[in-house]
Amino acid sequence: LSCGAGVQQGIHAVGAKVRNGTVRGCAIGVAASGAFIAIQDMVFSGNVSIGLLVQGGQGGIYVNNTARENGSGFSFEDSSDDNVLLNNTATHNTAGGFGMEGARNTLIGNTASFNGGSGFVSVGEGDSRFIGNWAEGNSIGFDTGDDFRTEYSGNTAQQNTLAGFVIDSGKRL
């Protein structure tokens, strides 16, 4: 799906399954909300603002997606809780790779590389888990933000320009 001038969202998914496609040239590639969203094997490319925006998405699963050359790669805003992100890639996005604001989200085996901002940012409610993720060539690899009780385990930060990990107090690495 290629958006024309002025198209705000390529796909608006409410509690839906979206698989096997490409969304490019929109303001927001895919905007998702609601419970039990499943987004798999998608490519978000060249979207002005965000590749994948999740607002109030709960209990969703996001697998094998790629966000490249967008404003931001993946953005999970406040009240996007209990989601699983598995084997996704955010690369060469202007602002950053993965922005997580919800609670109890699990990120396993994701890659953030060569994004202008942080590879992974976690702010807000906390109790999330970052396991076996890779951050390379970003400004900051992992920014623990102001969340609390979030666990970081087996993550790798390599050749990020400002820092591999920015750690606030109370974090478990």
Coordinates of N, CA, C and O in Angstrom, one line a residue:
L1 N 0.8 -1.2 0.0 CA 0.0 0.0 0.0 C 0.9 1.2 0.0 O 1.7 1.4 0.9
S2 N 0.7 2.1 -1.0 CA 1.5 3.3 -1.0 C 0.5 4.5 -0.9 O -0.6 4.5 -1.6
C3 N 0.7 5.4 0.0 CA -0.2 6.5 0.3 C 0.1 7.6 -0.6 O 1.3 7.9 -1.0
G4 N -0.9 8.4 -1.0 CA -0.7 9.6 -1.7 C -0.6 10.8 -0.8 O -0.6 10.6 0.5
A5 N -0.4 11.9 -1.3 CA -0.2 13.1 -0.5 C -1.4 13.4 0.4 O -2.5 13.2 0.0
G6 N -1.1 13.7 1.6 CA -2.2 14.0 2.6 C -2.8 12.8 3.3 O -3.7 13.0 4.1
V7 N -2.4 11.6 3.0 CA -3.0 10.5 3.6 C -2.5 10.3 5.0 O -1.2 10.2 5.2
Q8 N -3.3 10.3 6.0 CA -2.9 10.3 7.4 C -2.4 8.9 7.9 O -1.3 8.8 8.4
Q9 N -3.2 7.9 7.6 CA -2.9 6.5 8.0 C -3.0 5.6 6.8 O -4.1 5.6 6.2
G10 N -2.0 4.7 6.7 CA -2.1 3.7 5.6 C -3.2 2.7 6.0 O -4.1 2.4 5.2
I11 N -3.1 2.2 7.2 CA -4.1 1.2 7.7 C -4.4 1.6 9.1 O -3.6 1.9 9.9
H12 N -5.7 1.5 9.4 CA -6.2 1.7 10.8 C -6.8 0.4 11.2 O -7.8 0.0 10.7
A13 N -6.1 -0.3 12.2 CA -6.5 -1.6 12.6 C -7.0 -1.5 14.0 O -6.3 -1.1 14.9
V14 N -8.3 -1.9 14.2 CA -8.9 -1.9 15.5 C -9.2 -3.4 15.9 O -10.1 -4.0 15.3
G15 N -8.4 -3.9 16.8 CA -8.5 -5.3 17.3 C -8.4 -6.3 16.1 O -9.1 -7.3 16.1
A16 N -7.6 -6.0 15.1 CA -7.5 -6.8 13.9 C -6.2 -7.5 13.7 O -5.3 -7.3 14.4
K17 N -6.2 -8.4 12.7 CA -5.0 -9.0 12.3 C -4.6 -8.4 10.9 O -5.4 -8.3 10.0
V18 N -3.3 -8.1 10.9 CA -2.7 -7.5 9.6 C -1.4 -8.3 9.3 O -0.6 -8.4 10.2
R19 N -1.4 -8.9 8.1 CA -0.2 -9.7 7.8 C 0.3 -9.5 6.4 O -0.5 -9.2 5.5
N20 N 1.6 -9.8 6.2 CA 2.2 -9.9 4.9 C 1.9 -8.7 3.9 O 1.2 -8.9 2.9
G21 N 2.5 -7.6 4.2 CA 2.4 -6.5 3.3 C 3.4 -5.4 3.6 O 4.2 -5.5 4.5
T22 N 3.3 -4.3 2.8 CA 4.1 -3.1 2.9 C 3.2 -1.9 3.0 O 2.3 -1.8 2.1
V23 N 3.6 -1.0 3.9 CA 2.9 0.3 3.9 C 3.9 1.4 3.9 O 4.8 1.4 4.7
R24 N 3.8 2.3 2.9 CA 4.9 3.3 2.7 C 4.3 4.6 2.3 O 3.2 4.7 1.6
G25 N 5.0 5.7 2.6 CA 4.7 7.0 2.2 C 3.5 7.7 2.8 O 3.0 8.6 2.3
C26 N 3.1 7.2 4.0 CA 1.9 7.8 4.7 C 2.5 8.7 5.8 O 3.7 8.7 6.1
A27 N 1.6 9.4 6.5 CA 2.1 10.0 7.8 C 2.4 9.0 8.8 O 3.4 8.9 9.4
I28 N 1.4 8.0 9.0 CA 1.6 6.9 9.9 C 1.3 5.6 9.1 O 0.2 5.5 8.4
G29 N 2.2 4.7 9.1 CA 2.0 3.5 8.3 C 0.8 2.7 8.7 O -0.2 2.5 8.0
V30 N 0.8 2.2 10.0 CA -0.3 1.5 10.6 C -0.6 2.1 11.9 O 0.3 2.2 12.7
A31 N -1.8 2.4 12.2 CA -2.3 2.9 13.5 C -3.2 1.8 14.0 O -4.2 1.4 13.4
A32 N -2.8 1.2 15.2 CA -3.6 0.1 15.8 C -4.1 0.5 17.2 O -3.4 1.2 17.9
S33 N -5.3 -0.1 17.5 CA -5.8 0.1 18.8 C -6.8 -1.1 19.1 O -7.1 -1.8 18.2
G34 N -7.1 -1.2 20.4 CA -8.0 -2.3 20.8 C -7.3 -3.5 21.3 O -6.1 -3.5 21.4
A35 N -8.0 -4.5 21.6 CA -7.5 -5.7 22.2 C -7.1 -6.8 21.2 O -7.7 -6.9 20.2
F36 N -6.1 -7.5 21.5 CA -5.7 -8.7 20.8 C -5.4 -8.5 19.3 O -5.8 -9.2 18.4
I37 N -4.6 -7.4 19.1 CA -4.1 -7.1 17.7 C -3.0 -8.1 17.4 O -2.2 -8.4 18.2
A38 N -3.0 -8.5 16.1 CA -1.9 -9.3 15.6 C -1.3 -8.7 14.4 O -2.1 -8.6 13.4
I39 N -0.1 -8.2 14.4 CA 0.6 -7.7 13.2 C 1.8 -8.5 12.9 O 2.7 -8.6 13.8
Q40 N 1.9 -9.1 11.7 CA 3.0 -10.0 11.4 C 3.5 -9.8 10.0 O 2.7 -9.7 9.1
D41 N 4.8 -9.9 9.9 CA 5.4 -10.0 8.5 C 5.1 -8.7 7.7 O 4.8 -8.8 6.5
M42 N 5.1 -7.6 8.4 CA 4.8 -6.3 7.7 C 6.1 -5.5 7.5 O 7.0 -5.6 8.4
V43 N 6.1 -4.6 6.5 CA 7.2 -3.7 6.3 C 6.5 -2.3 6.3 O 5.6 -2.0 5.6
F44 N 7.1 -1.4 7.2 CA 6.6 0.0 7.3 C 7.8 0.8 6.8 O 8.9 0.8 7.5
S45 N 7.7 1.5 5.7 CA 8.9 2.2 5.1 C 8.5 3.6 4.6 O 7.5 3.7 3.9
G46 N 9.4 4.5 4.9 CA 9.2 5.9 4.4 C 8.0 6.6 4.8 O 7.5 7.5 4.2
N47 N 7.4 6.2 6.0 CA 6.3 7.0 6.6 C 6.8 8.2 7.4 O 7.8 8.1 8.1
V48 N 6.2 9.3 7.1 CA 6.7 10.6 7.6 C 6.8 10.6 9.2 O 7.9 11.0 9.7
S49 N 5.8 10.2 9.9 CA 5.8 10.3 11.3 C 6.2 9.0 12.0 O 7.2 8.9 12.7
I50 N 5.5 7.9 11.8 CA 5.7 6.6 12.5 C 5.4 5.5 11.6 O 4.4 5.5 10.9
G51 N 6.2 4.4 11.7 CA 5.9 3.2 11.0 C 4.7 2.5 11.5 O 3.7 2.2 10.8
L52 N 4.7 2.1 12.8 CA 3.6 1.4 13.5 C 3.3 2.2 14.8 O 4.2 2.3 15.7
L53 N 2.1 2.7 14.9 CA 1.6 3.4 16.1 C 0.6 2.6 16.8 O -0.4 2.2 16.2
V54 N 0.8 2.2 18.1 CA -0.2 1.5 18.8 C -0.7 2.4 20.0 O 0.1 2.8 20.8
Q55 N -2.0 2.7 20.0 CA -2.6 3.5 21.0 C -3.7 2.7 21.7 O -4.7 2.4 21.1
G56 N -3.5 2.4 23.0 CA -4.5 1.6 23.7 C -4.6 0.2 23.2 O -5.7 -0.4 23.4
G57 N -3.6 -0.3 22.6 CA -3.6 -1.7 22.2 C -3.2 -2.6 23.3 O -2.1 -2.5 23.9
Q58 N -4.0 -3.6 23.6 CA -3.7 -4.5 24.8 C -3.8 -5.9 24.4 O -4.7 -6.4 23.6
G59 N -2.8 -6.7 24.9 CA -2.8 -8.1 24.6 C -2.5 -8.5 23.2 O -2.8 -9.6 22.7
G60 N -1.7 -7.6 22.5 CA -1.4 -7.9 21.1 C -0.1 -8.6 20.9 O 0.7 -8.7 21.8
I61 N 0.1 -9.1 19.7 CA 1.4 -9.8 19.3 C 1.8 -9.2 18.0 O 1.1 -9.0 17.0
Y62 N 3.1 -8.9 18.0 CA 3.8 -8.2 16.8 C 5.0 -9.0 16.5 O 6.0 -9.0 17.3
V63 N 5.0 -9.7 15.3 CA 6.1 -10.6 15.0 C 6.6 -10.4 13.6 O 5.9 -10.2 12.6
N64 N 8.0 -10.4 13.5 CA 8.7 -10.3 12.3 C 8.3 -9.1 11.4 O 8.2 -9.2 10.2
N65 N 8.2 -7.9 12.0 CA 7.9 -6.7 11.3 C 9.1 -5.9 11.1 O 10.0 -6.0 12.0
T66 N 9.2 -5.1 10.1 CA 10.3 -4.2 9.9 C 9.9 -2.8 9.7 O 9.0 -2.5 8.8
A67 N 10.4 -1.9 10.4 CA 10.2 -0.4 10.3 C 11.5 0.2 9.8 O 12.5 0.2 10.6
R68 N 11.5 0.8 8.6 CA 12.8 1.4 8.2 C 12.5 2.7 7.5 O 11.5 2.9 6.8
E69 N 13.4 3.6 7.7 CA 13.3 5.0 7.1 C 12.0 5.7 7.3 O 11.5 6.4 6.4
N70 N 11.5 5.6 8.5 CA 10.3 6.4 9.0 C 10.8 7.5 9.9 O 11.9 7.5 10.3
G71 N 9.8 8.3 10.3 CA 10.2 9.3 11.4 C 10.6 8.5 12.6 O 11.7 8.7 13.1
S72 N 9.7 7.6 13.1 CA 10.0 6.7 14.2 C 9.6 5.3 13.8 O 8.7 5.2 12.9
G73 N 10.2 4.3 14.3 CA 9.9 2.9 13.9 C 8.6 2.4 14.5 O 7.5 2.4 13.9
F74 N 8.6 2.0 15.8 CA 7.5 1.4 16.5 C 7.2 2.3 17.7 O 8.1 2.6 18.5
S75 N 6.0 2.7 17.9 CA 5.6 3.6 19.0 C 4.4 3.0 19.7 O 3.3 2.9 19.1
F76 N 4.6 2.6 21.0 CA 3.5 2.0 21.8 C 3.2 3.1 22.9 O 4.0 3.3 23.8
E77 N 2.1 3.8 22.7 CA 1.7 4.9 23.6 C 1.0 4.4 24.9 O 0.5 3.2 24.9
D78 N 0.9 5.3 25.8 CA 0.3 5.0 27.1 C -0.9 4.2 27.0 O -1.7 4.4 26.1
S79 N -1.1 3.3 27.9 CA -2.3 2.3 27.9 C -2.1 1.2 26.9 O -3.1 0.5 26.6
S80 N -1.0 1.1 26.3 CA -0.7 -0.1 25.4 C 0.0 -1.1 26.2 O 1.2 -1.1 26.3
D81 N -0.8 -2.0 26.8 CA -0.3 -2.9 27.9 C -0.3 -4.3 27.4 O -1.1 -4.7 26.6
D82 N 0.5 -5.2 28.0 CA 0.5 -6.6 27.9 C 0.7 -7.1 26.4 O 0.1 -8.1 26.0
N83 N 1.5 -6.4 25.7 CA 1.8 -6.8 24.3 C 3.1 -7.6 24.3 O 4.0 -7.4 25.1
V84 N 3.3 -8.4 23.2 CA 4.5 -9.1 22.9 C 5.1 -8.7 21.6 O 4.3 -8.7 20.6
L85 N 6.3 -8.3 21.6 CA 7.0 -7.9 20.3 C 8.2 -8.9 20.2 O 9.0 -9.0 21.0
L86 N 8.1 -9.7 19.1 CA 9.1 -10.8 18.9 C 9.7 -10.7 17.5 O 9.0 -10.6 16.5
N87 N 11.0 -10.6 17.5 CA 11.8 -10.6 16.2 C 11.4 -9.5 15.2 O 11.4 -9.7 14.0
N88 N 11.2 -8.3 15.7 CA 11.0 -7.1 14.9 C 12.3 -6.3 14.7 O 13.2 -6.4 15.5
T89 N 12.3 -5.5 13.6 CA 13.5 -4.7 13.3 C 13.1 -3.3 13.0 O 12.2 -3.0 12.2
A90 N 13.8 -2.4 13.7 CA 13.7 -0.9 13.4 C 15.0 -0.4 13.0 O 16.0 -0.5 13.7
T91 N 15.1 0.1 11.7 CA 16.4 0.5 11.2 C 16.3 1.8 10.4 O 15.3 2.0 9.7
H92 N 17.3 2.6 10.6 CA 17.4 3.9 9.8 C 16.2 4.8 9.9 O 15.8 5.5 9.0
N93 N 15.5 4.8 11.1 CA 14.5 5.7 11.4 C 15.1 7.0 11.9 O 16.0 7.0 12.6
T94 N 14.5 8.1 11.6 CA 15.0 9.4 11.9 C 15.1 9.6 13.5 O 16.1 10.0 14.0
A95 N 14.0 9.3 14.1 CA 13.9 9.7 15.6 C 14.3 8.5 16.5 O 15.0 8.7 17.4
G96 N 13.9 7.3 16.2 CA 14.2 6.2 17.1 C 13.5 4.9 16.6 O 12.7 4.9 15.7
G97 N 13.9 3.8 17.3 CA 13.4 2.5 16.9 C 12.2 2.0 17.6 O 11.1 1.9 17.0
F98 N 12.2 1.7 18.9 CA 11.1 1.2 19.7 C 10.8 2.1 20.9 O 11.7 2.3 21.8
G99 N 9.7 2.8 20.9 CA 9.3 3.6 22.0 C 8.1 2.9 22.8 O 7.1 2.7 22.2
M100 N 8.4 2.6 24.0 CA 7.4 1.8 24.8 C 6.9 2.7 26.0 O 7.7 3.0 26.9
E101 N 5.6 3.0 26.1 CA 5.0 3.7 27.2 C 4.1 2.9 28.0 O 3.7 3.4 29.1
G102 N 3.7 1.8 27.6 CA 2.7 1.0 28.4 C 3.3 0.2 29.5 O 4.5 0.3 29.8
A103 N 2.5 -0.8 30.0 CA 3.0 -1.6 31.1 C 2.9 -3.1 30.7 O 2.2 -3.5 29.9
R104 N 3.8 -3.9 31.3 CA 3.8 -5.3 31.2 C 4.0 -5.8 29.7 O 3.4 -6.8 29.3
N105 N 4.7 -5.0 29.0 CA 5.1 -5.5 27.6 C 6.3 -6.3 27.6 O 7.2 -6.1 28.4
T106 N 6.4 -7.2 26.7 CA 7.6 -8.1 26.6 C 8.2 -8.0 25.2 O 7.5 -8.2 24.2
L107 N 9.5 -7.6 25.1 CA 10.2 -7.5 23.9 C 11.3 -8.6 23.9 O 12.2 -8.5 24.7
I108 N 11.3 -9.5 22.9 CA 12.2 -10.6 22.8 C 12.8 -10.6 21.4 O 12.1 -10.7 20.4
G109 N 14.1 -10.6 21.3 CA 14.8 -10.8 20.0 C 14.6 -9.7 19.0 O 14.7 -10.0 17.8
N110 N 14.4 -8.5 19.4 CA 14.2 -7.4 18.4 C 15.5 -6.7 18.2 O 16.4 -6.8 19.0
T111 N 15.6 -6.0 17.0 CA 16.8 -5.3 16.6 C 16.5 -3.9 16.3 O 15.6 -3.6 15.6
A112 N 17.3 -3.0 16.9 CA 17.2 -1.6 16.6 C 18.6 -1.1 16.1 O 19.6 -1.2 16.9
S113 N 18.7 -0.7 14.8 CA 20.0 -0.4 14.3 C 20.0 0.9 13.5 O 19.0 1.2 12.7
F114 N 20.9 1.8 13.8 CA 21.2 3.0 13.0 C 20.0 3.9 12.9 O 19.7 4.5 11.9
N115 N 19.3 4.0 14.1 CA 18.2 5.0 14.2 C 18.8 6.3 14.8 O 19.8 6.3 15.5
G116 N 18.2 7.4 14.4 CA 18.7 8.7 14.8 C 18.7 9.0 16.3 O 19.5 9.7 16.9
G117 N 17.7 8.4 17.0 CA 17.5 8.5 18.5 C 17.9 7.2 19.1 O 18.8 6.5 18.7
S118 N 17.2 6.9 20.2 CA 17.4 5.7 20.9 C 16.9 4.5 20.2 O 15.9 4.5 19.5
G119 N 17.6 3.4 20.4 CA 17.1 2.1 19.8 C 15.8 1.6 20.5 O 14.8 1.3 19.9
F120 N 15.9 1.6 21.9 CA 14.8 1.1 22.7 C 14.6 2.1 23.8 O 15.6 2.5 24.5
V121 N 13.4 2.6 24.0 CA 13.1 3.6 25.1 C 11.9 3.0 25.9 O 10.9 2.6 25.2
S122 N 12.0 3.0 27.2 CA 10.9 2.5 28.0 C 10.6 3.6 29.0 O 11.4 3.9 29.9
V123 N 9.4 4.2 29.0 CA 9.0 5.2 29.9 C 7.6 4.9 30.4 O 6.8 4.1 29.8
G124 N 7.3 5.4 31.6 CA 5.9 5.3 32.0 C 5.6 4.2 33.1 O 6.3 4.2 34.1
E125 N 4.7 3.3 32.8 CA 4.2 2.5 33.8 C 5.1 1.3 34.3 O 4.9 0.8 35.4
G126 N 5.9 0.8 33.4 CA 6.9 -0.2 33.8 C 6.4 -1.7 33.8 O 5.4 -2.0 33.1
D127 N 7.1 -2.5 34.6 CA 6.8 -3.9 34.7 C 7.0 -4.6 33.4 O 6.3 -5.7 33.1
S128 N 7.7 -4.1 32.4 CA 8.0 -4.7 31.1 C 9.2 -5.5 31.2 O 10.0 -5.5 32.2
R129 N 9.5 -6.3 30.1 CA 10.7 -7.2 30.0 C 11.3 -7.0 28.6 O 10.6 -7.1 27.6
F130 N 12.6 -6.7 28.7 CA 13.4 -6.6 27.4 C 14.4 -7.8 27.5 O 15.3 -7.7 28.3
I131 N 14.3 -8.8 26.6 CA 15.1 -10.0 26.7 C 15.7 -10.2 25.3 O 15.0 -10.4 24.3
G132 N 17.0 -10.3 25.3 CA 17.7 -10.7 24.1 C 17.6 -9.8 22.9 O 17.6 -10.3 21.8
N133 N 17.5 -8.5 23.2 CA 17.4 -7.5 22.1 C 18.7 -7.0 21.7 O 19.7 -7.0 22.5
W134 N 18.8 -6.4 20.5 CA 20.1 -6.0 20.0 C 20.0 -4.5 19.6 O 19.0 -4.2 18.8
A135 N 20.9 -3.6 20.0 CA 20.9 -2.2 19.6 C 22.3 -1.9 19.1 O 23.3 -2.0 19.8
E136 N 22.3 -1.4 17.9 CA 23.6 -1.1 17.3 C 23.5 0.2 16.4 O 22.6 0.3 15.6
G137 N 24.5 1.1 16.6 CA 24.6 2.3 15.8 C 23.5 3.3 16.0 O 23.3 4.2 15.1
N138 N 22.8 3.3 17.1 CA 21.8 4.3 17.4 C 22.5 5.4 18.3 O 23.7 5.2 18.6
S139 N 21.8 6.5 18.6 CA 22.4 7.4 19.5 C 22.6 6.8 20.9 O 23.7 6.8 21.5
I140 N 21.5 6.2 21.4 CA 21.5 5.4 22.7 C 20.9 4.1 22.4 O 19.9 4.0 21.7
G141 N 21.6 3.0 22.8 CA 21.0 1.7 22.6 C 19.7 1.4 23.4 O 18.7 1.2 22.8
F142 N 19.8 1.5 24.7 CA 18.7 1.2 25.6 C 18.6 2.4 26.6 O 19.5 2.6 27.3
D143 N 17.4 3.0 26.6 CA 17.2 4.1 27.5 C 16.1 3.7 28.4 O 14.9 3.5 28.0
T144 N 16.4 3.4 29.7 CA 15.4 2.9 30.7 C 14.4 4.0 31.1 O 13.4 3.6 31.8
G145 N 14.6 5.2 30.7 CA 13.6 6.3 31.0 C 13.2 6.3 32.4 O 14.0 6.0 33.3
D146 N 11.9 6.7 32.7 CA 11.5 6.9 34.0 C 10.5 5.8 34.5 O 9.8 5.9 35.5
D147 N 10.5 4.7 33.8 CA 9.6 3.6 34.2 C 10.2 2.9 35.4 O 11.3 3.2 35.9
F148 N 9.5 1.9 35.9 CA 10.0 1.2 37.1 C 9.7 -0.2 37.0 O 8.8 -0.6 36.2
R149 N 10.5 -1.0 37.7 CA 10.3 -2.5 37.7 C 10.4 -3.2 36.3 O 9.8 -4.2 36.1
T150 N 11.1 -2.5 35.4 CA 11.3 -3.2 34.1 C 12.6 -3.9 34.2 O 13.6 -3.5 34.7
E151 N 12.5 -5.1 33.6 CA 13.7 -6.0 33.6 C 14.4 -6.0 32.2 O 13.7 -6.1 31.2
Y152 N 15.7 -6.0 32.3 CA 16.5 -6.1 31.1 C 17.4 -7.3 31.2 O 18.2 -7.3 32.2
S153 N 17.4 -8.2 30.3 CA 18.2 -9.4 30.4 C 18.7 -9.9 29.1 O 17.9 -10.0 28.1
G154 N 20.0 -10.1 29.0 CA 20.6 -10.7 27.8 C 20.6 -9.8 26.5 O 20.6 -10.2 25.4
N155 N 20.5 -8.4 26.8 CA 20.4 -7.5 25.7 C 21.9 -7.1 25.3 O 22.8 -7.1 26.1
T156 N 22.0 -6.7 24.0 CA 23.4 -6.3 23.6 C 23.3 -4.9 23.0 O 22.4 -4.6 22.2
A157 N 24.2 -4.0 23.4 CA 24.3 -2.7 22.8 C 25.8 -2.6 22.3 O 26.7 -2.8 23.0
Q158 N 25.8 -2.2 21.0 CA 27.1 -2.2 20.3 C 27.2 -0.9 19.4 O 26.3 -0.7 18.6
Q159 N 28.3 -0.2 19.6 CA 28.6 0.9 18.7 C 27.5 2.0 18.6 O 27.3 2.5 17.6
N160 N 26.8 2.3 19.7 CA 25.9 3.4 19.8 C 26.7 4.6 20.1 O 27.7 4.6 20.8
T161 N 26.3 5.8 19.5 CA 27.2 6.9 19.6 C 27.3 7.6 20.9 O 28.3 8.1 21.3
L162 N 26.2 7.7 21.7 CA 26.2 8.4 23.0 C 26.3 7.4 24.1 O 27.1 7.7 25.1
A163 N 25.6 6.3 24.1 CA 25.7 5.3 25.2 C 25.0 4.0 24.8 O 24.1 4.0 24.0
G164 N 25.5 3.0 25.4 CA 24.9 1.7 25.1 C 23.6 1.5 26.0 O 22.5 1.2 25.5
F165 N 23.7 1.9 27.3 CA 22.6 1.8 28.2 C 22.5 3.1 29.0 O 23.6 3.5 29.6
V166 N 21.4 3.7 29.1 CA 21.2 4.8 30.1 C 20.2 4.2 31.1 O 19.1 3.8 30.8
I167 N 20.7 4.2 32.4 CA 20.0 3.4 33.4 C 19.6 4.4 34.5 O 20.5 5.1 35.1
D168 N 18.3 4.4 34.8 CA 17.9 5.2 36.0 C 17.8 4.2 37.2 O 17.8 3.0 37.0
S169 N 17.7 4.8 38.3 CA 17.7 3.9 39.5 C 16.5 3.0 39.6 O 15.4 3.2 39.0
G170 N 16.7 1.9 40.2 CA 15.6 0.9 40.4 C 15.5 -0.1 39.3 O 14.5 -0.9 39.2
K171 N 16.4 -0.1 38.3 CA 16.3 -1.0 37.2 C 17.0 -2.3 37.4 O 18.0 -2.3 38.1
R172 N 16.6 -3.4 36.8 CA 17.2 -4.7 36.9 C 17.8 -5.0 35.5 O 17.0 -5.1 34.6
L173 N 19.1 -5.1 35.5 CA 19.7 -5.5 34.2 C 20.3 -6.9 34.2 O 20.7 -7.4 35.2

